[in-house]
Structures are given as structure tokens and as C-alpha cells.
PDB file of C-alpha atoms in Angstrom:
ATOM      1  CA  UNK A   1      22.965  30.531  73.742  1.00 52.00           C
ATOM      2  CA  UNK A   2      26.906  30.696  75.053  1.00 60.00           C
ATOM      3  CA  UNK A   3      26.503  31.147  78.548  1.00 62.00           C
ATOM      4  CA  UNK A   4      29.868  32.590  79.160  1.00 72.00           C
ATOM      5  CA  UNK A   5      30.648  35.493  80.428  1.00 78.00           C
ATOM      6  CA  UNK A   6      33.156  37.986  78.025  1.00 80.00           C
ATOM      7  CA  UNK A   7      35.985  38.716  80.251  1.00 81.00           C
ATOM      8  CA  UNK A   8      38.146  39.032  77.247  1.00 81.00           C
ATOM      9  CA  UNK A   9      36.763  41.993  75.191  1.00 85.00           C
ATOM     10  CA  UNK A  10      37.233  44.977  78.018  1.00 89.00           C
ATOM     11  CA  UNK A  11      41.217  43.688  78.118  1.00 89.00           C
ATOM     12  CA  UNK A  12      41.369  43.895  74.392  1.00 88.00           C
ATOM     13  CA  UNK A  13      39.881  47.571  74.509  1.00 92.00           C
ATOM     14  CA  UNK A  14      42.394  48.676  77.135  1.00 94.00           C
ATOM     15  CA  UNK A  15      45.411  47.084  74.662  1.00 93.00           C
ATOM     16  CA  UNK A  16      43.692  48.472  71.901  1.00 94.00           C
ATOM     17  CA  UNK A  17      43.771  52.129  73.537  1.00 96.00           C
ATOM     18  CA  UNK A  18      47.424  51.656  75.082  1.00 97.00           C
ATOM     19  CA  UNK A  19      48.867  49.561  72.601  1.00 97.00           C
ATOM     20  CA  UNK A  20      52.452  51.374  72.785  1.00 97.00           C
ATOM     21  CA  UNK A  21      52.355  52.411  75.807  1.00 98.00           C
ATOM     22  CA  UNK A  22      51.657  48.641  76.787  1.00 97.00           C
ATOM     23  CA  UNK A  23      54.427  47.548  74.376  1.00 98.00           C
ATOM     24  CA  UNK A  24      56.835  49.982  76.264  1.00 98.00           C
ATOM     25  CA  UNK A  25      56.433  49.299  79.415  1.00 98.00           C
ATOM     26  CA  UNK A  26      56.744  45.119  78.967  1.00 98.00           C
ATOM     27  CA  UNK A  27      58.628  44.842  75.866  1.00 98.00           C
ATOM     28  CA  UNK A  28      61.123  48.304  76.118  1.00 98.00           C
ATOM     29  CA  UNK A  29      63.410  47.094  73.000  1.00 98.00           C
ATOM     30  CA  UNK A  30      60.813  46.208  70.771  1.00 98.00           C
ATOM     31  CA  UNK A  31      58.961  49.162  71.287  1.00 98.00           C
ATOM     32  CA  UNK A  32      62.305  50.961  70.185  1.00 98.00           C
ATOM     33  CA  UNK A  33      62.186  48.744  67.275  1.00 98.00           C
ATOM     34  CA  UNK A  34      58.801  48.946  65.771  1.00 97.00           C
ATOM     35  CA  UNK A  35      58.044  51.681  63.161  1.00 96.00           C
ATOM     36  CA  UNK A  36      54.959  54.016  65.370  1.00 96.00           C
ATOM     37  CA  UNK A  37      53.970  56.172  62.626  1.00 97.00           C
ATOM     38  CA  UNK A  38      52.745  53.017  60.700  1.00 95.00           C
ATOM     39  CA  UNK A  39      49.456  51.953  63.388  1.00 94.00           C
ATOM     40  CA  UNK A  40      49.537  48.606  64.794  1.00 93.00           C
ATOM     41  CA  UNK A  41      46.710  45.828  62.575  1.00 92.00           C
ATOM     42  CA  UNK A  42      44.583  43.749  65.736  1.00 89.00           C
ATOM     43  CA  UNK A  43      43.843  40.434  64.182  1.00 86.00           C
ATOM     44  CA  UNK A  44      41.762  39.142  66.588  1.00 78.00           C
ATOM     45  CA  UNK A  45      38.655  38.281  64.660  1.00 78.00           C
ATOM     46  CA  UNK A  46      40.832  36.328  61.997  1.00 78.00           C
ATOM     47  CA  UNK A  47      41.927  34.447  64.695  1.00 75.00           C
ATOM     48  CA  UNK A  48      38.569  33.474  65.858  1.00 71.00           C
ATOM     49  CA  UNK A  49      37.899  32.170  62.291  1.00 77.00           C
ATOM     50  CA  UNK A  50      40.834  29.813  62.615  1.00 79.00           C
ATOM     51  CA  UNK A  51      40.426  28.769  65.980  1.00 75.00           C
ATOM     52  CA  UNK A  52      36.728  29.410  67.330  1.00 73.00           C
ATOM     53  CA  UNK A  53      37.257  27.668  70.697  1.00 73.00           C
ATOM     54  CA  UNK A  54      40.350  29.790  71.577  1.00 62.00           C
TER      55      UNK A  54
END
């Protein structure tokens, strides 16, 4: 069993949630450049398949 403990996953909900808002705030003019109406695609768990210890 991993014994480690998931720090990650409640910082990936809160980017999930604010993901624009996030963008905005430390990236201002690419926020102005990205297309909003078309939602943002987390590929998180296809990077896990590629890189498992990462």
C-alpha cells in the first residue's frame, strides 16, 4: 500500500473550480487570450500514465 499522503488532489479541485479566475489573476494576458466559452480539458490522469512517479 502507498503510504503517502495526497496533498495534491484538494489543489487540483480548487484549480479545477477557479480555473479562470486562477488564470487571471497569475497569467492576466493569457487569460485575455484564451477562447472561455470553449471549457478548459484537465489532463492530469494522462499524465500519470506517462509518468507514474510524477
Amino acid at each position: 500500500m502507498d503510504a503517502r499522503i495526497d496533498q495534491d488532489s484538494p489543489w487540483k479541485e480548487i484549480l479545477r473550480q477557479y480555473f479562470p479566475e486562477a488564470i487571471a489573476f497569475f497569467f492576466p494576458a493569457l487569460h485575455r487570450l484564451l477562447d472561455w466559452k470553449k471549457p478548459p480539458e484537465f489532463l492530469d490522469k494522462e499524465f500519470q500514465q506517462i509518468a507514474p512517479d510524477s
